[in-house]
CSV table of C-alpha atoms in Angstrom, one decimal:
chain,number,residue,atom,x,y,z
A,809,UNK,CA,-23.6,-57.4,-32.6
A,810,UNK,CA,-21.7,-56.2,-29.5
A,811,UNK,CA,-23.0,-57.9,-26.3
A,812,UNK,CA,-23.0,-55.2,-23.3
A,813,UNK,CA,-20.8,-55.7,-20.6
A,814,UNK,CA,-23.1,-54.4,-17.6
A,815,UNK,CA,-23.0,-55.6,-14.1
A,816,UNK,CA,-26.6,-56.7,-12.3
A,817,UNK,CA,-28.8,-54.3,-12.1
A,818,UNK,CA,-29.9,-55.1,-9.1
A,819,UNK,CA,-26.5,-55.0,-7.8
A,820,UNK,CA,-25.8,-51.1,-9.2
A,821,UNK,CA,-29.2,-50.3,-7.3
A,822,UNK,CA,-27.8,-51.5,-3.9
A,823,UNK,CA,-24.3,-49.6,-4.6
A,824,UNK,CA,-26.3,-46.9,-5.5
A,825,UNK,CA,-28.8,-46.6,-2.6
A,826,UNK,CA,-26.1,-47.6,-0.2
A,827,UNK,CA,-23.7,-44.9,-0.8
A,828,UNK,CA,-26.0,-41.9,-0.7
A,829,UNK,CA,-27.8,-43.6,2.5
A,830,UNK,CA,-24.0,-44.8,4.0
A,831,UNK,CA,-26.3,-47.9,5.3
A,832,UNK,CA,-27.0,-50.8,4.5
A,833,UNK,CA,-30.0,-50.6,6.9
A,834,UNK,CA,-31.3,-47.7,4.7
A,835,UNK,CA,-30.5,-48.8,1.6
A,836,UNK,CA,-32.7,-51.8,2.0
A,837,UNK,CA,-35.5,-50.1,3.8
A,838,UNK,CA,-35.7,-48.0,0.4
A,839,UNK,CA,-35.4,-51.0,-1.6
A,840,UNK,CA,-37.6,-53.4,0.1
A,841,UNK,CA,-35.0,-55.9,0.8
A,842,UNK,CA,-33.1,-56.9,4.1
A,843,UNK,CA,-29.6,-55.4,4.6
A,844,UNK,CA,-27.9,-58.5,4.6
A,845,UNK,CA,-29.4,-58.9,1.2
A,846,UNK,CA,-28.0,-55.2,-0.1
A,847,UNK,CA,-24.6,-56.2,1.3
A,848,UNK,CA,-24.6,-59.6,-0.7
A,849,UNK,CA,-25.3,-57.5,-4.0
A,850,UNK,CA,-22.5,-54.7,-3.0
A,851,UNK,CA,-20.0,-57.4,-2.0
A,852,UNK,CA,-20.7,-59.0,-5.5
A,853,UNK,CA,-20.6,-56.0,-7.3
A,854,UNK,CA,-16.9,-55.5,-5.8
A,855,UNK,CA,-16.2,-59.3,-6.8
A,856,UNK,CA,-17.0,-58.4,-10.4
A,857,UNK,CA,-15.4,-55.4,-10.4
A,858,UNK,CA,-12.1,-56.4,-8.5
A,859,UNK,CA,-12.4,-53.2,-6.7
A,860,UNK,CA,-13.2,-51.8,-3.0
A,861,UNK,CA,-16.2,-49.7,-3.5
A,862,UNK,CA,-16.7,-48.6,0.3
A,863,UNK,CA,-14.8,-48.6,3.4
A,864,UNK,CA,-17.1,-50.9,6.3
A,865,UNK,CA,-16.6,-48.8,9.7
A,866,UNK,CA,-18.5,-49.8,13.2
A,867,UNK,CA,-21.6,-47.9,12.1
A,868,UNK,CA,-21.7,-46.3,8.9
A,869,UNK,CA,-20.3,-47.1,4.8
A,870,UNK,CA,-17.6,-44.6,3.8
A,871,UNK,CA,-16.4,-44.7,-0.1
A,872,UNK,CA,-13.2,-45.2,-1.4
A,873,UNK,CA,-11.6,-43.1,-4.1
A,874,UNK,CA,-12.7,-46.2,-6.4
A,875,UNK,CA,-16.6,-45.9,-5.0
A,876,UNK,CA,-16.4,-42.1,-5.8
A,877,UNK,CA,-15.7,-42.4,-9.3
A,878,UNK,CA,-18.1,-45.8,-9.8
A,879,UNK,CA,-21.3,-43.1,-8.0
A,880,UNK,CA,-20.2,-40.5,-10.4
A,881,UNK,CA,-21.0,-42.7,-13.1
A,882,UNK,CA,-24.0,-44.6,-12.0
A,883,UNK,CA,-25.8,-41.8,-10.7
A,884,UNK,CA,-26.0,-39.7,-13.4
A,885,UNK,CA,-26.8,-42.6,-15.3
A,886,UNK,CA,-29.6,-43.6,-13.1
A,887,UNK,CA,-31.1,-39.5,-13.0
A,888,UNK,CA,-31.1,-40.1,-16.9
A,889,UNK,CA,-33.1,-42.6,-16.5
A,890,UNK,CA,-35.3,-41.8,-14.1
A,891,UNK,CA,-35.8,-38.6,-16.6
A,892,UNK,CA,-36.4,-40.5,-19.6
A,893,UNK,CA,-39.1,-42.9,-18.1
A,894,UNK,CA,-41.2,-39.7,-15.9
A,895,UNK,CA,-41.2,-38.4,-19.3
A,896,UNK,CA,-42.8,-41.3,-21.1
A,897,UNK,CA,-45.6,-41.2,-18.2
A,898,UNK,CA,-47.1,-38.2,-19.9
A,899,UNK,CA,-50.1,-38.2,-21.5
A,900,UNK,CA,-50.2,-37.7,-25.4
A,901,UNK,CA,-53.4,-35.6,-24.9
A,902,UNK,CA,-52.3,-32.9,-22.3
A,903,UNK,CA,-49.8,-30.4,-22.6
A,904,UNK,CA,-47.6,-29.3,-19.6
A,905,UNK,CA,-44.5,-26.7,-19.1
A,906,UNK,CA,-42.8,-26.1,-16.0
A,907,UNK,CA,-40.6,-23.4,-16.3
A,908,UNK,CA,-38.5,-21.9,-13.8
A,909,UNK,CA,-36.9,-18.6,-13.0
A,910,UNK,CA,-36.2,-16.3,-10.2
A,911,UNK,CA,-38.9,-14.6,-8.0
A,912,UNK,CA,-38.2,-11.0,-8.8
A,913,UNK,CA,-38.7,-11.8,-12.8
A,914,UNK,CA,-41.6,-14.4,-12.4
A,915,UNK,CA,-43.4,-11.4,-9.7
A,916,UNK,CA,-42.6,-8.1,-12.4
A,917,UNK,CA,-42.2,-9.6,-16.0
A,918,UNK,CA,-43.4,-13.2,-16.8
A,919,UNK,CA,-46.5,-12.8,-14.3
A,920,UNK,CA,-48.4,-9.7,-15.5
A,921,UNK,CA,-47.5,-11.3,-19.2
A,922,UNK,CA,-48.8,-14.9,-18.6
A,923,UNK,CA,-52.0,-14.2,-19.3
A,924,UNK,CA,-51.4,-13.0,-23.2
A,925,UNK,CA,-49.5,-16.4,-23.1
A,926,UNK,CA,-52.2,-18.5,-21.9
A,927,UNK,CA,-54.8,-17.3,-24.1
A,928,UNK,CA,-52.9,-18.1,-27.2
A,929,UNK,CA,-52.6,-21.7,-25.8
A,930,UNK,CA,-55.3,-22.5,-23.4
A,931,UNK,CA,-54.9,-26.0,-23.9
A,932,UNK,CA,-51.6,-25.8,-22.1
A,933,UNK,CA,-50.7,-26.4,-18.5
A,934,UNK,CA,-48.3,-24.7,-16.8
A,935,UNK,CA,-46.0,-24.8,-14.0
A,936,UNK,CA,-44.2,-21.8,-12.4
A,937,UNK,CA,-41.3,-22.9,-10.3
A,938,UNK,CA,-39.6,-19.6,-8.7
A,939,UNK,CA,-35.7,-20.0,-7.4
A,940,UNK,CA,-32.7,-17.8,-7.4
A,941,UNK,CA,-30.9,-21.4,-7.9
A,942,UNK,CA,-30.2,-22.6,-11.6
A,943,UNK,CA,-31.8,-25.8,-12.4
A,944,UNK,CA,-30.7,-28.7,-12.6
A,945,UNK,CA,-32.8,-30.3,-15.6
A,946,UNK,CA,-31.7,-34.1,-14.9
A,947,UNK,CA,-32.9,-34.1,-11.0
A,948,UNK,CA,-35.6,-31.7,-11.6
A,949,UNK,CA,-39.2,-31.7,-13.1
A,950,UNK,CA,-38.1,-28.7,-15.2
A,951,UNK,CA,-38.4,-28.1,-18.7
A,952,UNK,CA,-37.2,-24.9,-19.4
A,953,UNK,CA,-35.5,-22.0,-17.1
A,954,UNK,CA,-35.5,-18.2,-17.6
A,955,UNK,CA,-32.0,-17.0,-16.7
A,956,UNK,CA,-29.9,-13.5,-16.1
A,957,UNK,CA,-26.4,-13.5,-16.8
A,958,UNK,CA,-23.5,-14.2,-18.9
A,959,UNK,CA,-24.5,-17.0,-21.0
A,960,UNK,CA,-24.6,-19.3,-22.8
A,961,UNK,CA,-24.1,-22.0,-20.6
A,962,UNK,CA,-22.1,-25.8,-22.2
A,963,UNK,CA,-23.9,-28.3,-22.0
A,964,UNK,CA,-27.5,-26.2,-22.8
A,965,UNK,CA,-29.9,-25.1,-25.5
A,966,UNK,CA,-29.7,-21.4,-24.7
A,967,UNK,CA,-31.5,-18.6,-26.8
A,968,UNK,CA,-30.6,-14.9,-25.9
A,969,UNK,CA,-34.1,-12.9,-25.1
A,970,UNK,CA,-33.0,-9.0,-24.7
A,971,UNK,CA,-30.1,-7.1,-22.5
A,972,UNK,CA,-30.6,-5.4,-19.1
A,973,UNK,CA,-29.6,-1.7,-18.3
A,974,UNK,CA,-30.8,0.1,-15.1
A,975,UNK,CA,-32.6,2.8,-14.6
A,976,UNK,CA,-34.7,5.5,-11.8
A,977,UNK,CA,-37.9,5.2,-11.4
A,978,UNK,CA,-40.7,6.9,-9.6
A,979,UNK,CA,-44.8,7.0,-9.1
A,980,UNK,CA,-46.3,10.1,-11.0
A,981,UNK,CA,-46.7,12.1,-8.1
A,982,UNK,CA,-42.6,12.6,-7.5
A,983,UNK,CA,-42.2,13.7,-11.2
A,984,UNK,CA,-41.0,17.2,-11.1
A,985,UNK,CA,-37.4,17.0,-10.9
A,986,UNK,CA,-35.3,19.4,-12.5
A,987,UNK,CA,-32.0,17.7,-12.6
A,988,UNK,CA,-29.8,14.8,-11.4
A,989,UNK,CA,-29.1,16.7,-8.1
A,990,UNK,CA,-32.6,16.7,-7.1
A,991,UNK,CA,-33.2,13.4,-7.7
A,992,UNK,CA,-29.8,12.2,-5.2
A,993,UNK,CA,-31.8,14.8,-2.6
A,994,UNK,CA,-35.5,13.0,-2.8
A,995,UNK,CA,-35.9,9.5,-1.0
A,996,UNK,CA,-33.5,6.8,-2.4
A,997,UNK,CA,-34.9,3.5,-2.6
A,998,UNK,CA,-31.8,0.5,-2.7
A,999,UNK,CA,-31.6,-2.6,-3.5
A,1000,UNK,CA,-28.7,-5.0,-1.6
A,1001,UNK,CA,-26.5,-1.8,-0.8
A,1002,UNK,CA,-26.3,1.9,-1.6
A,1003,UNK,CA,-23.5,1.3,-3.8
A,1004,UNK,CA,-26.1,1.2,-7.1
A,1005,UNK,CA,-27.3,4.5,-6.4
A,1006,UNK,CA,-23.5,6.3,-5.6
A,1007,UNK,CA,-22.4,4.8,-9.0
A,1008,UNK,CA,-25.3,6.0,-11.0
A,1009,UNK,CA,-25.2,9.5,-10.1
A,1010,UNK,CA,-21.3,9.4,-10.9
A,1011,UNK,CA,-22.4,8.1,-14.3
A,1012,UNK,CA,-23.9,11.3,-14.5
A,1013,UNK,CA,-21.2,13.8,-13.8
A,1014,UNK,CA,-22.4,14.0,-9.8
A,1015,UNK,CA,-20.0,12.5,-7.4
A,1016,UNK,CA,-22.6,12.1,-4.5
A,1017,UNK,CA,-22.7,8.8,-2.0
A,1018,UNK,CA,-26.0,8.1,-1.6
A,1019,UNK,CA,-26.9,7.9,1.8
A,1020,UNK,CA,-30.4,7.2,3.9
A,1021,UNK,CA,-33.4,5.2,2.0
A,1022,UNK,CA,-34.6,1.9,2.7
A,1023,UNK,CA,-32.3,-1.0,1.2
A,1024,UNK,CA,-34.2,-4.1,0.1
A,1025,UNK,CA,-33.1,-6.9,-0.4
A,1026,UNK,CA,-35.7,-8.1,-3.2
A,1027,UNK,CA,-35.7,-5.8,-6.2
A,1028,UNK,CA,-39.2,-6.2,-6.8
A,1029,UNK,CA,-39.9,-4.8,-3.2
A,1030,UNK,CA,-37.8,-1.4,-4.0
A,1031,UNK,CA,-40.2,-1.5,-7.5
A,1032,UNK,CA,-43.5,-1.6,-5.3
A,1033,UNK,CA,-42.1,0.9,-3.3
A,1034,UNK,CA,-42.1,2.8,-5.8
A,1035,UNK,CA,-44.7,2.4,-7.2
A,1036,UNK,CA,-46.7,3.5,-3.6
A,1037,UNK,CA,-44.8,6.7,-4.2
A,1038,UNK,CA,-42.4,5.8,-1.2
A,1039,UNK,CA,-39.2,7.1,-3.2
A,1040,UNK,CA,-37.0,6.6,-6.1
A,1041,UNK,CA,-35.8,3.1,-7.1
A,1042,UNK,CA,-32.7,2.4,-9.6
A,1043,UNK,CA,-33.8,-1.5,-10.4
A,1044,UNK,CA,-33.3,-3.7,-13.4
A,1045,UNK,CA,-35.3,-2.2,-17.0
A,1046,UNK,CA,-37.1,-5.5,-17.5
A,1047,UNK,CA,-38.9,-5.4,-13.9
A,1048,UNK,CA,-40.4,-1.7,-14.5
A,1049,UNK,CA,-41.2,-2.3,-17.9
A,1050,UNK,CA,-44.7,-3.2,-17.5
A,1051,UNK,CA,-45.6,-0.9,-14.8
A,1052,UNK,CA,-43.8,2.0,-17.3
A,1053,UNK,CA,-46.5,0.4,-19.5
A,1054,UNK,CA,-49.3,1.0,-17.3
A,1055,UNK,CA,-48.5,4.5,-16.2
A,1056,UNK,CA,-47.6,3.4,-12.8
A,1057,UNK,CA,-44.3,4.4,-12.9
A,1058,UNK,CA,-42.4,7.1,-14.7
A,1059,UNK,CA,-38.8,8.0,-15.2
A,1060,UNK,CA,-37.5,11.4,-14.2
A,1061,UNK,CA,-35.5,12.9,-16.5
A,1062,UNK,CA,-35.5,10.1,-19.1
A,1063,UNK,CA,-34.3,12.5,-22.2
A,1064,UNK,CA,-30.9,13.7,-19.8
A,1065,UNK,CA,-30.5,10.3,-18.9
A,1066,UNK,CA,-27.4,7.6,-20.4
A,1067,UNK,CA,-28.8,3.7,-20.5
A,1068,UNK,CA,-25.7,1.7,-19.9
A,1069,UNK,CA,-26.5,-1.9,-20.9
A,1070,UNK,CA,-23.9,-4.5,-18.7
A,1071,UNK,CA,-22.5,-7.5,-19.8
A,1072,UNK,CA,-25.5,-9.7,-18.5
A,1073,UNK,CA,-29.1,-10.7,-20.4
A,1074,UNK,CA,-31.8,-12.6,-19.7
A,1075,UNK,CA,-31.6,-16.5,-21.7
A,1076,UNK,CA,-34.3,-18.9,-22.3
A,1077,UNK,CA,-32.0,-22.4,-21.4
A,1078,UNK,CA,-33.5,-26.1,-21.4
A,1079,UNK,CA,-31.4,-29.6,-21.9
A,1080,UNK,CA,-30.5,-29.9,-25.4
A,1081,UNK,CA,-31.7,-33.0,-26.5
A,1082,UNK,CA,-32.7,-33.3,-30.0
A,1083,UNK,CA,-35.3,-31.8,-32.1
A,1084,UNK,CA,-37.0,-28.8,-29.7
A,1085,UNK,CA,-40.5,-30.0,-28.0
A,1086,UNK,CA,-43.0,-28.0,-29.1
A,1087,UNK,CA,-44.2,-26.6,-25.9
A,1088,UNK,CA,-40.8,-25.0,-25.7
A,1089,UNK,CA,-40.8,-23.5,-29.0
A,1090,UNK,CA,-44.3,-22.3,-28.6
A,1091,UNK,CA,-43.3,-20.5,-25.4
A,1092,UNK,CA,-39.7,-20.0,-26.7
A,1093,UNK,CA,-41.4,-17.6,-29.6
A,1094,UNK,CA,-43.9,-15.7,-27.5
A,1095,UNK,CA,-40.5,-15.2,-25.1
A,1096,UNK,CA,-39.0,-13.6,-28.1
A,1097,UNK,CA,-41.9,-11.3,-29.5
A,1098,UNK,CA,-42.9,-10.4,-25.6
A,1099,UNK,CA,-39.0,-8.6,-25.5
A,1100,UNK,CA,-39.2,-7.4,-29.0
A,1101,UNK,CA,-42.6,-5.3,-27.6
A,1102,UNK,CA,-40.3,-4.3,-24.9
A,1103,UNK,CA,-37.2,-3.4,-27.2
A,1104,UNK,CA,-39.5,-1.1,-28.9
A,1105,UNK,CA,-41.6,0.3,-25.8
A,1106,UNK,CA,-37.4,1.8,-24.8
A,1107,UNK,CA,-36.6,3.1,-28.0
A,1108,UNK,CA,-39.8,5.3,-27.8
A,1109,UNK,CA,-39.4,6.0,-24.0
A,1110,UNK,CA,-35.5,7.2,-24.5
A,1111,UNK,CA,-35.0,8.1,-28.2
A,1112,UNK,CA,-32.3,5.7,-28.5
């Protein structure tokens, strides 16, 4: 049997501590030793490795090309670790997801739907993390992220849930339009820029430059605007499903309308490591039938 070559462990924990802290002082304030101590264990670590792993100025530890490389390493092996044992401390008797995504799908699709979710598994806990930011499953307490763009992604388990397209929408009230024109005439709601709305209505054979409106930038703002009857909002399909659902919001002109579908979708993503947990397929599947409803709430809406 092979005998691993490893250095102290000990010694990798002082490295380790030392370069993201640049201190020896700090380093051994988080490990409970004296500095002197964390500076023995780095100066033997270099010893063993017959290389420089930091540069020693007047008041601060600065690594060398050599130390960059050597942090690459141990640090992801150390965040694997770390992962591994925090996911041994769970008990056998509770189930737990924490699932991320970005505030304007957690606040217009995955919240209104949770509940359907939870009552077919009432025995599991959840965790809502909201960020624009993609996860970073190694550092983070994160077992499975909701995404929207151009997957997949290497290095992930990533299962395609249903395309985007954009689309108007209005409350009930500002339903009687008669054609595209009247729609570039009514109050524009915008998301980011006005851009969205001057490249929709050349889509549709009108070269106007949307001007005026209020420009959010949150698209599930512009969607309760909307909704309060404050104008008409061109946002993201999946966001207005629901309220569409619920009679909250309609879509002018829907049979004279095209439904351009963009090179982006929305992607279930977690780490791929082995056999799939069965929280995440449990959640995985009721991802998948929750779009299929959705698939099939369009093709009545548009006829297509």
């Amino acid at each position: 049997m092979t005998v691993r070559k490893l250095p102290s462990l000990n010694a990798l924990r002082a490295f380790e501590a030392s370069a993201r802290h640049q201190r020896f002082t700090l380093a051994g304030e988080e490990l409970n030793v004296t500095a002197g101590a964390v500076s023995h264990q780095v100066k033997a670590l270099e010893d063993e490795l017959g290389v420089i792993l930091f540069e020693r100025l007047s008041n601060q530890l600065r690594l060398t090309q050599a130390g960059q490389r050597y942090l690459a390493v141990i640090g992801d092996a150390f965040d694997r670790i770390e992962s591994g044992t925090r996911s041994l401390y769970v008990q056998a008797d509770r189930q737990r997801l924490a699932i991320s995504t970005s505030p304007n799908f957690a606040a217009k699709w995955l919240v209104p739907r949770l509940g359907e979710f939870t009552a077919q598994y009432p025995e599991m806990e959840l965790r809502l993390d909201q960020s624009e930011l993609h996860t970073n499953f190694i550092r983070e307490e994160i077992d499975v992220a909701i995404r929207y763009g151009e997957g997949p992604w290497p290095g992930l388990s990533c299962l395609r849930l249903g395309d985007e397209f954009l689309l108007p929408v209005c409350a009930p009230s500002l339903i009687a339009f008669r054609s595209v024109k009247e729609i570039a005439d009514a109050s524009l709601l915008h998301v980011n820029d006005r851009q969205g709305w001057t490249s929709w209505f050349a889509e549709h054979g009108e070269p106007i430059v949307a001007g005026g409106g209020i420009v959010f930038n949150q698209e599930s703002a512009a969607v309760d605007a909307a909704i309060a009857g404050q104008g008409v909002a061109l946002v993201r399909s999946s966001l207005v499903a629901h309220a569409l659902q619920q009679q909250r919001l309609v879509v002018p002109l829907v049979q004279n309308l095209t439904f351009r579908q963009g090179k982006q979708a929305y992607w279930l993503v977690y780490p791929q490591e082995g056999e799939i947990d069965g929280n995440v397929a449990a959640f995985s599947n009721w991802l998948l039938q929750a779009f299929e409803k959705d698939r099939q709430f369009w093709k009545e809406l548009t006829g297509k």
